[in-house]
Tab-separated table of C-alpha atoms and ligand atoms in Angstrom:
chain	number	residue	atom	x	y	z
A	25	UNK	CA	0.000	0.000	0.000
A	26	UNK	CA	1.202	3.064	-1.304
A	27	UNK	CA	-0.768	5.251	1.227
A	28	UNK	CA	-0.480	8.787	0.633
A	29	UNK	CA	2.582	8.376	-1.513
A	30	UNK	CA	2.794	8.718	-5.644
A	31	UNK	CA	5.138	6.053	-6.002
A	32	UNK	CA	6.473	3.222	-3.247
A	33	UNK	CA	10.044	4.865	-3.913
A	34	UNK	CA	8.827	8.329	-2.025
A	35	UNK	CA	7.390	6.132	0.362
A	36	UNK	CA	10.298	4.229	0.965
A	37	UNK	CA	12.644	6.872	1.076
A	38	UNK	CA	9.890	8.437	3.944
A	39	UNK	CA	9.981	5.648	5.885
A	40	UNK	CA	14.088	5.592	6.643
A	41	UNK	CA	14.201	7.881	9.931
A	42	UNK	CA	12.149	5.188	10.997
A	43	UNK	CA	13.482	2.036	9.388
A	44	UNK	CA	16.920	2.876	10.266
A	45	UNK	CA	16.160	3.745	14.130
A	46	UNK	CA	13.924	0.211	14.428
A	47	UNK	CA	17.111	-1.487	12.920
A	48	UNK	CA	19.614	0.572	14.905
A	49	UNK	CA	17.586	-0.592	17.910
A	50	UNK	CA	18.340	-3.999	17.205
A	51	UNK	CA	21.998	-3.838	17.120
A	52	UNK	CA	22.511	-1.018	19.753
A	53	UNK	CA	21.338	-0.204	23.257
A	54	UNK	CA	19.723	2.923	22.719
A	55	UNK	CA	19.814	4.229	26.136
A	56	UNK	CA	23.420	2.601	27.181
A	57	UNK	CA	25.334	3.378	23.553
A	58	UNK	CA	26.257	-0.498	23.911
A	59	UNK	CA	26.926	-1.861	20.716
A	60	UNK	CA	24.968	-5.407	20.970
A	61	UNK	CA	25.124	-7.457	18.189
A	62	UNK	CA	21.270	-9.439	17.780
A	63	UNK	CA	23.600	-12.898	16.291
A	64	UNK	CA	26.416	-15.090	17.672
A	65	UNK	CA	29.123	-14.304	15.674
A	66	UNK	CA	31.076	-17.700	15.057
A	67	UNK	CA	34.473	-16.651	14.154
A	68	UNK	CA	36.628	-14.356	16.591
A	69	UNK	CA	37.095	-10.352	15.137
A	70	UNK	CA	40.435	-10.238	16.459
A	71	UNK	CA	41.852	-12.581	14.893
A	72	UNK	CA	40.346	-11.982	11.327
A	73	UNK	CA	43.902	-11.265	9.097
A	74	UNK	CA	41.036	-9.641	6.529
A	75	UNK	CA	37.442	-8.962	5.302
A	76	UNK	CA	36.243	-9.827	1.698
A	77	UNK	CA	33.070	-7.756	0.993
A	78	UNK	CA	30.967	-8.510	-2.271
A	79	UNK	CA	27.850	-7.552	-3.372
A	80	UNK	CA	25.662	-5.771	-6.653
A	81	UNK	CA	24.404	-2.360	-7.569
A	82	UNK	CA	23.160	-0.486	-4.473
A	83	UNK	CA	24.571	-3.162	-1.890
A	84	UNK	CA	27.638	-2.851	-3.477
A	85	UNK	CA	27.908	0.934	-2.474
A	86	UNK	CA	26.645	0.263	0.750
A	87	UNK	CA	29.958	-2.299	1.086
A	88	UNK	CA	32.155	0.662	-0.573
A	89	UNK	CA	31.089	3.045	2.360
A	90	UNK	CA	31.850	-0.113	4.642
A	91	UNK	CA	35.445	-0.294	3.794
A	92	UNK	CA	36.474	2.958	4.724
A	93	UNK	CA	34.764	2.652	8.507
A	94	UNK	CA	36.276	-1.263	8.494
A	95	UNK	CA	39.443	0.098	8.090
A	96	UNK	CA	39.330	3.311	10.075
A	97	UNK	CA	37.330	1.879	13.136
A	98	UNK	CA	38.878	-1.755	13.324
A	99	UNK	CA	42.188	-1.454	11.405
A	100	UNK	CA	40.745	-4.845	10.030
A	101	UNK	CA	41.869	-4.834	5.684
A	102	UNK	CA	39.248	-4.963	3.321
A	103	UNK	CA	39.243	-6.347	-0.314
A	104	UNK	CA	35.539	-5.443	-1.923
A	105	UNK	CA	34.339	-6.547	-5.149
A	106	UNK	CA	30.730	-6.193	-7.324
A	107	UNK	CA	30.214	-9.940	-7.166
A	108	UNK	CA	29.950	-10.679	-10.825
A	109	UNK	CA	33.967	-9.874	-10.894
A	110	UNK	CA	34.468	-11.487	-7.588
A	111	UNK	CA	32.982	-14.949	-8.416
A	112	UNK	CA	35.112	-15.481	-11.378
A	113	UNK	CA	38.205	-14.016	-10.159
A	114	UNK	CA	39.945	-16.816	-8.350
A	115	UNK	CA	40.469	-14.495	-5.617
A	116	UNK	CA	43.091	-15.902	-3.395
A	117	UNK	CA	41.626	-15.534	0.381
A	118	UNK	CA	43.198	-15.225	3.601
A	119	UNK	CA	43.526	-18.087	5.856
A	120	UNK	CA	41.396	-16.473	8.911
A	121	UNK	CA	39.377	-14.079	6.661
A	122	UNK	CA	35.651	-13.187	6.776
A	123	UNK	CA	33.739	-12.917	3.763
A	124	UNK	CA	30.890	-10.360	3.625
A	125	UNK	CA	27.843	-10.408	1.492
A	126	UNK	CA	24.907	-7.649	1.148
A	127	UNK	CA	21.814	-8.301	-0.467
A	128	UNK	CA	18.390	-6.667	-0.013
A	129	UNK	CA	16.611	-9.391	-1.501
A	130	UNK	CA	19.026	-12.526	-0.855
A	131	UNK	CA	18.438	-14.030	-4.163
A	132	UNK	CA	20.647	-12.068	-6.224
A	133	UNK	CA	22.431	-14.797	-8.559
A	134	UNK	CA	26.082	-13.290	-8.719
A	135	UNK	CA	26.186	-12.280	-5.166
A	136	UNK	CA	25.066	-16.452	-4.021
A	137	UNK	CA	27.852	-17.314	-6.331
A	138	UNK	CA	30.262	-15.371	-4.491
A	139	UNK	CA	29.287	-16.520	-1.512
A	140	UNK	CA	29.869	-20.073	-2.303
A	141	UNK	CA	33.135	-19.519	-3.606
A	142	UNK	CA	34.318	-18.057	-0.601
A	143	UNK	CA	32.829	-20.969	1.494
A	144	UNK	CA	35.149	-23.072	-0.837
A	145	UNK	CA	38.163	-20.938	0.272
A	146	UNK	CA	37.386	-21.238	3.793
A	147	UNK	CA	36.112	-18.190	4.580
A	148	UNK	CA	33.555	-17.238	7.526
A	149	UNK	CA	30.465	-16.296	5.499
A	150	UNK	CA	28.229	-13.022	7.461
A	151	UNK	CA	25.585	-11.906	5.051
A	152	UNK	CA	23.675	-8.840	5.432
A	153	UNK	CA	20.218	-9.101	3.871
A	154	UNK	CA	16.475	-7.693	4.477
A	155	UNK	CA	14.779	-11.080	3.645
A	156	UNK	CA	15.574	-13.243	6.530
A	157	UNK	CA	14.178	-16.396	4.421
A	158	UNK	CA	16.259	-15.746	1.424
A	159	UNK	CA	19.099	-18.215	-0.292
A	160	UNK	CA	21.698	-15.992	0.653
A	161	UNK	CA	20.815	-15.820	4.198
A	162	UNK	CA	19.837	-19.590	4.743
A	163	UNK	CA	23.689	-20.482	2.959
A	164	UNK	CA	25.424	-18.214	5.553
A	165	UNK	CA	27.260	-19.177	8.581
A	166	UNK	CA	25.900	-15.929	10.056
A	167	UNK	CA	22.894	-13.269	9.521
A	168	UNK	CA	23.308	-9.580	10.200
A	169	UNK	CA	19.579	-8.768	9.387
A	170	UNK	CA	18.282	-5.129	8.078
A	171	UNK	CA	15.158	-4.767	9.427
A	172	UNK	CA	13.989	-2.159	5.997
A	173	UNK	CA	10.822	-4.021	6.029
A	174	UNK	CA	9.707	-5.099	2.452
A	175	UNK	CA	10.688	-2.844	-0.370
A	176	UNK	CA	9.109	-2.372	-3.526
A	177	UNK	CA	10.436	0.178	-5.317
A	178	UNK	CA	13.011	-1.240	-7.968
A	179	UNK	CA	15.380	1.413	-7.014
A	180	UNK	CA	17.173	0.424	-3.386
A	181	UNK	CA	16.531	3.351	-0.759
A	182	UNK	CA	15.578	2.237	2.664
A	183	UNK	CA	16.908	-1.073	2.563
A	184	UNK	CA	20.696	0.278	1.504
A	185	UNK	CA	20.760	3.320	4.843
A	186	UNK	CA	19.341	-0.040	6.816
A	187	UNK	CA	22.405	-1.719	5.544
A	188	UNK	CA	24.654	0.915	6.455
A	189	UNK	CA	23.308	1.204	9.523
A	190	UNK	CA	23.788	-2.676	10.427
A	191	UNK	CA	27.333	-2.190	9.037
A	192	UNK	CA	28.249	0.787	11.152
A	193	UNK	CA	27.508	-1.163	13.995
A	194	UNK	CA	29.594	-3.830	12.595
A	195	UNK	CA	32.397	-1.989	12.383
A	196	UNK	CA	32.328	-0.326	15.479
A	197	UNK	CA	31.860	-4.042	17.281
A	198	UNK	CA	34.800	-5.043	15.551
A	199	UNK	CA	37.027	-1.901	16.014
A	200	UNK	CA	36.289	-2.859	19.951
A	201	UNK	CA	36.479	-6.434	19.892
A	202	UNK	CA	40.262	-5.835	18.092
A	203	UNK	CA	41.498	-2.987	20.572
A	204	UNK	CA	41.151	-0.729	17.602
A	205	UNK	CA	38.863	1.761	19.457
A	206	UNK	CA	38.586	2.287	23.134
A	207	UNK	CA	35.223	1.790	24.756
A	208	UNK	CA	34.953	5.618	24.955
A	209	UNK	CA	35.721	5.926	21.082
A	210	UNK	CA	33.038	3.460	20.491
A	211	UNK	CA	30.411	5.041	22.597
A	212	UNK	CA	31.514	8.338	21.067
A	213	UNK	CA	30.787	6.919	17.853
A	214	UNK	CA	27.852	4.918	18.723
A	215	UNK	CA	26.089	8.288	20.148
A	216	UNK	CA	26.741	9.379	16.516
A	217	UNK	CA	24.653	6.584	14.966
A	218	UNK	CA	21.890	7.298	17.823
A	219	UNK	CA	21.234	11.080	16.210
A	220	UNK	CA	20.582	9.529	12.613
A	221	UNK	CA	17.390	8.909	12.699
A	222	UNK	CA	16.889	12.297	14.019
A	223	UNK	CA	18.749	13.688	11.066
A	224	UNK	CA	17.152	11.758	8.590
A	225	UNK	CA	13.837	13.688	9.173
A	226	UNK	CA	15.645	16.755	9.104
A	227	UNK	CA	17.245	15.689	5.844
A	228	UNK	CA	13.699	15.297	4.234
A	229	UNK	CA	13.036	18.580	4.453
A	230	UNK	CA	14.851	19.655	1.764
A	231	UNK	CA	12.314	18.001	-0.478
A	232	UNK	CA	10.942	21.449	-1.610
A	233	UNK	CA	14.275	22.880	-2.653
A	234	UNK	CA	15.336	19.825	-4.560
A	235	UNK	CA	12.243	19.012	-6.643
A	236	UNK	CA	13.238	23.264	-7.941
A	237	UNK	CA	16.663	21.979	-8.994
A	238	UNK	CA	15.384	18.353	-10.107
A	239	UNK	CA	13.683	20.371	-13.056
A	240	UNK	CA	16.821	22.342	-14.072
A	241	UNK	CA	18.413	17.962	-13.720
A	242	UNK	CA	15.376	17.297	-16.053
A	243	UNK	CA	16.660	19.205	-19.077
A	244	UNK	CA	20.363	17.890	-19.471
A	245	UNK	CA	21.566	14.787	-20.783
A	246	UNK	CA	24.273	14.099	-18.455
A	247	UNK	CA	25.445	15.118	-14.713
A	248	UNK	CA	28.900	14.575	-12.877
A	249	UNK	CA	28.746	13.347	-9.123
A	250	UNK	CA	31.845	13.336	-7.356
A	251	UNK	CA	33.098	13.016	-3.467
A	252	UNK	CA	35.787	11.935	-1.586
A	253	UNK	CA	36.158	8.800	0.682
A	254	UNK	CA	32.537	7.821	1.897
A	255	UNK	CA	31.549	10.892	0.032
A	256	UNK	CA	33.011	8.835	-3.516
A	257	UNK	CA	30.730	5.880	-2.373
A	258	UNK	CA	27.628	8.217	-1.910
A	259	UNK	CA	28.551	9.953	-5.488
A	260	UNK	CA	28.242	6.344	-7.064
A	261	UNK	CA	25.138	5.908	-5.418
A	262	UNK	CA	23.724	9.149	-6.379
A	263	UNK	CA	24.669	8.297	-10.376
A	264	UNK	CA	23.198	5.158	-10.163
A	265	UNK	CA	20.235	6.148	-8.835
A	266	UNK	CA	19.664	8.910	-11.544
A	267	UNK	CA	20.380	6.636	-14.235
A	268	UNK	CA	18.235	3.696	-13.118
A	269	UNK	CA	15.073	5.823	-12.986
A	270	UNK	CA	15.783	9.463	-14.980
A	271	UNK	CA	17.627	7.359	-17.834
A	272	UNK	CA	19.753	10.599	-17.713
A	273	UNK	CA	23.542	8.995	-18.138
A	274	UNK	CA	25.285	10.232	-14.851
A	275	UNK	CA	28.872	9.203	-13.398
A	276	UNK	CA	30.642	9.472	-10.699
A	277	UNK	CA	33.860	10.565	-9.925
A	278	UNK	CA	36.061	10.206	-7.135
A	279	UNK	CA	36.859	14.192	-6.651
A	280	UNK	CA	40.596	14.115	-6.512
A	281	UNK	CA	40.334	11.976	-9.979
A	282	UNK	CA	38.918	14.781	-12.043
A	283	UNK	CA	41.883	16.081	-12.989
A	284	UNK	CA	43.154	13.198	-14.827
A	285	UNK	CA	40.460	13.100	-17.218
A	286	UNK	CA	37.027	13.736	-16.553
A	287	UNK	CA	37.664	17.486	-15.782
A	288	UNK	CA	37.512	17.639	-19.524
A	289	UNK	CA	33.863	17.336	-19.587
A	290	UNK	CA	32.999	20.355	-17.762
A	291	UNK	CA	30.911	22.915	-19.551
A	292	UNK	CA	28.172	25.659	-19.013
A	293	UNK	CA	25.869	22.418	-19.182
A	294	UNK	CA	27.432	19.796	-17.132
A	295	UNK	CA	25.602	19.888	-13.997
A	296	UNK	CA	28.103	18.512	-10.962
A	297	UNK	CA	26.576	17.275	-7.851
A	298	UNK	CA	29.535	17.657	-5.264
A	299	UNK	CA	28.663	15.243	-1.805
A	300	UNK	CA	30.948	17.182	0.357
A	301	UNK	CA	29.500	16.715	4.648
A	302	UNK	CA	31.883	18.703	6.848
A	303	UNK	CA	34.655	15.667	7.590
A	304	UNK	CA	38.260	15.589	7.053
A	305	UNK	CA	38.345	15.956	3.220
A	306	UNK	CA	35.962	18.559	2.934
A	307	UNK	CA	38.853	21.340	2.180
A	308	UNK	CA	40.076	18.907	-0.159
A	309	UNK	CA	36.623	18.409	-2.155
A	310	UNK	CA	35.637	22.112	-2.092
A	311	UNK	CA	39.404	22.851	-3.419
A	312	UNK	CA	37.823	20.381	-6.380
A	313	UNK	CA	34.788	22.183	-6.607
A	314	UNK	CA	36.622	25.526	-7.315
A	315	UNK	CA	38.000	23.814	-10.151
A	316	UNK	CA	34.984	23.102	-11.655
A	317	UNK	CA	33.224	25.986	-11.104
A	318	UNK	CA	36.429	28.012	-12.288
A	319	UNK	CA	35.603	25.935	-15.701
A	320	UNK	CA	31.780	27.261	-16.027
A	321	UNK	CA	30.494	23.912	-14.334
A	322	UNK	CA	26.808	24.090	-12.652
A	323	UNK	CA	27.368	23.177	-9.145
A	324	UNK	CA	24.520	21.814	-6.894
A	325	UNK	CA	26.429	21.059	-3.396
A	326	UNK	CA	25.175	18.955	-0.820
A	327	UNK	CA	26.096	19.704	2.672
A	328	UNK	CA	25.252	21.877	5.852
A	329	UNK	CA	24.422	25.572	5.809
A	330	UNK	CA	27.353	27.210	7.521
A	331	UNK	CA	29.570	24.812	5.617
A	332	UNK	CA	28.020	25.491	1.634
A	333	UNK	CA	28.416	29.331	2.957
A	334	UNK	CA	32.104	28.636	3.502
A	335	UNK	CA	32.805	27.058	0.005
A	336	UNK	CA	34.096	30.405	-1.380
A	337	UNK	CA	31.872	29.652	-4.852
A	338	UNK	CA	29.601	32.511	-5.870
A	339	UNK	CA	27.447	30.540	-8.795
A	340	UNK	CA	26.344	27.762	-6.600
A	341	UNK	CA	23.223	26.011	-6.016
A	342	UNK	CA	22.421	23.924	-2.902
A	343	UNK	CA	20.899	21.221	-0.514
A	344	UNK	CA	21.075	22.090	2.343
A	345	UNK	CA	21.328	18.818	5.372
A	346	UNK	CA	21.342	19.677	8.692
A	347	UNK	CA	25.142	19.835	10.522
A	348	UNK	CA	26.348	16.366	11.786
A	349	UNK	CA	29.258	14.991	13.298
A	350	UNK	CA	30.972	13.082	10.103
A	351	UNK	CA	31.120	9.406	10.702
A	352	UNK	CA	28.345	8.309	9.726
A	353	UNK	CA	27.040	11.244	7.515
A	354	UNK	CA	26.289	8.889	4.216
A	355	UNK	CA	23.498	7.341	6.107
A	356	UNK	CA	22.170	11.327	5.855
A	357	UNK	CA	23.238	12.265	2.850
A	358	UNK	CA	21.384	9.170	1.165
A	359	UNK	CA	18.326	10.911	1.530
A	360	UNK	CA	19.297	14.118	-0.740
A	361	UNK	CA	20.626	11.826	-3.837
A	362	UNK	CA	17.372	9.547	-3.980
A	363	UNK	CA	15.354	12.340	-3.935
A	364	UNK	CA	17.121	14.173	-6.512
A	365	UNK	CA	16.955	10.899	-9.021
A	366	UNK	CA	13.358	10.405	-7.433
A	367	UNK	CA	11.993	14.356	-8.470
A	368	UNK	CA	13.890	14.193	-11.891
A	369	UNK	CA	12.094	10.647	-13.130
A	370	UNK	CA	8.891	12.330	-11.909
A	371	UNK	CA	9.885	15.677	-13.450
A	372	UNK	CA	10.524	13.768	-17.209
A	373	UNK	CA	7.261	11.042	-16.491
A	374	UNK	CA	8.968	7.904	-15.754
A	375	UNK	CA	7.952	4.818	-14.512
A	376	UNK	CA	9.706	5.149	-11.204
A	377	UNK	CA	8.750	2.359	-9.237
A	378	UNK	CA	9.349	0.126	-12.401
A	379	UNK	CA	11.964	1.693	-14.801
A	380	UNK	CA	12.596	-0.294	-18.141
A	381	UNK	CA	14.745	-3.352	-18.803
A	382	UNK	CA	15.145	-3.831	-14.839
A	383	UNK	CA	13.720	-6.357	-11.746
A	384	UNK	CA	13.711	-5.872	-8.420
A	385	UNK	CA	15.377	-8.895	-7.851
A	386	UNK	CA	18.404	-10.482	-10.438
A	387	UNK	CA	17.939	-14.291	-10.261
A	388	UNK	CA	20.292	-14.865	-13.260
A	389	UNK	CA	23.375	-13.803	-13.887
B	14	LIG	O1	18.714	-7.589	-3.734
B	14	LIG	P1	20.103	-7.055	-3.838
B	14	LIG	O2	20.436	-6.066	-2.761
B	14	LIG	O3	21.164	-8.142	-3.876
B	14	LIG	O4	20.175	-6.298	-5.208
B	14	LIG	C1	21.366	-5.754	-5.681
B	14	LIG	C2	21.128	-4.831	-6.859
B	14	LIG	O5	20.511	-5.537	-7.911
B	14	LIG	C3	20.279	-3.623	-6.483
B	14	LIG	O6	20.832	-2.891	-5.430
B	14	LIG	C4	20.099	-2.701	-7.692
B	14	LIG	O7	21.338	-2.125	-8.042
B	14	LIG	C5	19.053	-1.620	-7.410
B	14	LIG	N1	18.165	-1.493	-8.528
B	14	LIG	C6	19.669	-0.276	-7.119
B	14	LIG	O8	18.733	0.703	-6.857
């Protein structure tokens, strides 16, 4: 049931601030900050030499984001893979290593694949998946569930900030379980994740602003998205979701890679979508963003009031998300990029729920 939505995708993208605060319940202690993980994990975090994550499409990015907190919060190494490369790559694994998979559906025919092969190598197998009853999840040695609820649209929205939330809470388990965070780090960090559901409904405000821009998106034939670090993973996202349901050909770049090609591109009609939250790389994205804009590029930047007023870029459109510690600002910033794909398929008349030539689910390879 649609209820007072157009479309199950504006429904679903509604529903996160409370999606992701039912499934952040179940993996934290919302009035202690204890992280509690809802499984018994059977293989030791400490000991893991390294993490294989695989996955398609939207999952995929939700893995991408993954890595960097994996590696900042538990010092644990990541490999990550879409799975149609990883099944067929004769990856060699580590002997103690933990394979991840993500799946919203847990029937997606590449991703089982992988997930096999790295049960052949040896591997611990944790899958992350909405449909607790799904292949993926039955052939797993452990479930990390998201607890999205069902979701219809054929583009991924609540289910991928669910996963991100179960994976933030992964990471920060294992950043504590390997003496890679102290208990106060993780609390500090785990009070973070508590004010995201909060933020999420603050980041659906800007609904108004960006259905204005999503009509100036309407009229071009191509856009730019580009970030750095998480940011990078969120720009994929953002292209992806643009294409799947605009059919407007977008890309995304990570920002310190424009100068070694794509930079080229940039005219009075590229539009460039710059993901840039106030974290550690911000100086180093804006820096990027003069570039373009010094090159007659249309600039929409996402990111908090104060911190668009600081860019130093006169011609420059934005969305505006409400100010937020970094960690865990993709979960946020999620919001503003489906949107944006989910006003300019509306804008143009698609079939958003059910763009062309895709299913919700891909049972074949
Ligand atoms: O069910 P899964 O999470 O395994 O699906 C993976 C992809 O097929 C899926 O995320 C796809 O990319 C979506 N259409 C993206 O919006």
């Amino acid at each position: 049931d649609r209820g007072e939505y157009r479309h199950f995708m504006a429904k679903e993208i509604h529903e996160q601030p409370e999606v992701v605060g039912r499934t952040l319940a179940h993996y934290l202690d919302m009035a202690t900050g204890q992280i509690r993980l809802p499984f018994e994990a059977k293989f030791d975090w400490a000991k893991l030499e390294r993490l294989t994550i695989s996955a398609c499409g939207t999952a995929y990015y939700a893995g991408l984001v993954a890595k960097y907190w994996f590696e900042r919060y538990a010092r644990l190494p990541v490999d990550i893979d879409v799975a149609s490369e990883f099944r067929y790559r004769e990856a060699p694994m580590a002997r103690n290593g933990l394979a991840l998979f993500i799946s919203q559906s847990g029937e997606t025919a590449d991703t089982l694949a992988g997930l096999r092969y790295a049960r052949e190598q040896g591997q611990h197998v944790l899958a992350v998946v909405n449909v607790p009853t799904s292949s993926i999840a039955r052939e797993s040695d452990v479930v990390a569930p998201t607890l999205a609820g069902p979701e219809i649209g054929v583009a991924s929205t609540k289910a991928f900030t669910c996963q991100l939330t179960v994976l933030a809470c992964l990471a920060i388990a294992a950043g504590l379980a390997r003496g890679a965070l102290s208990a106060a780090e993780g609390e500090a960090l785990a009070s973070e994740l508590i004010a995201v559901p909060g933020l999420l409904a603050e980041a659906l405000k800007s609904e108004d602003r960006i259905q204005e821009l999503a009509r100036d998106i309407s009229r071009v034939s191509d856009v730019l998205y580009i970030g750095r670090g998480t940011s990078f993973a969120m720009a994929l996202e953002g292209a992806l979701k643009l294409k799947e349901i605009s059919y407007i050909h977008a890309e995304a770049y990570a920002a310190g890679e424009l100068k070694h090609g794509p930079i080229a591109l940039i005219d009075e009609t590229m539009p460039v979508i710059v993901i840039a939250p106030r974290d550690g790389l911000f100086e180093k994205t804006v820096s990027n963003m003069q570039e373009v804009a010094a090159r007659g590029g249309r600039i929409v930047m996402i990111s908090d009031r104060e911190t668009v007023g600081e860019a130093g870029v006169d011609d420059l459109r934005a969305i505006e998300m409400p100010r937020m510690a970094p960690n865990f600002a993709p979960i946020v910033y999620a919001v503003p990029v489906q949107l944006l794909a989910y006003h300019t398929a509306v804008v143009l008349g698609q079939d958003v729920d059910q763009p062309r030539n895709l299913a919700k689910s891909v049972t074949v390879e």
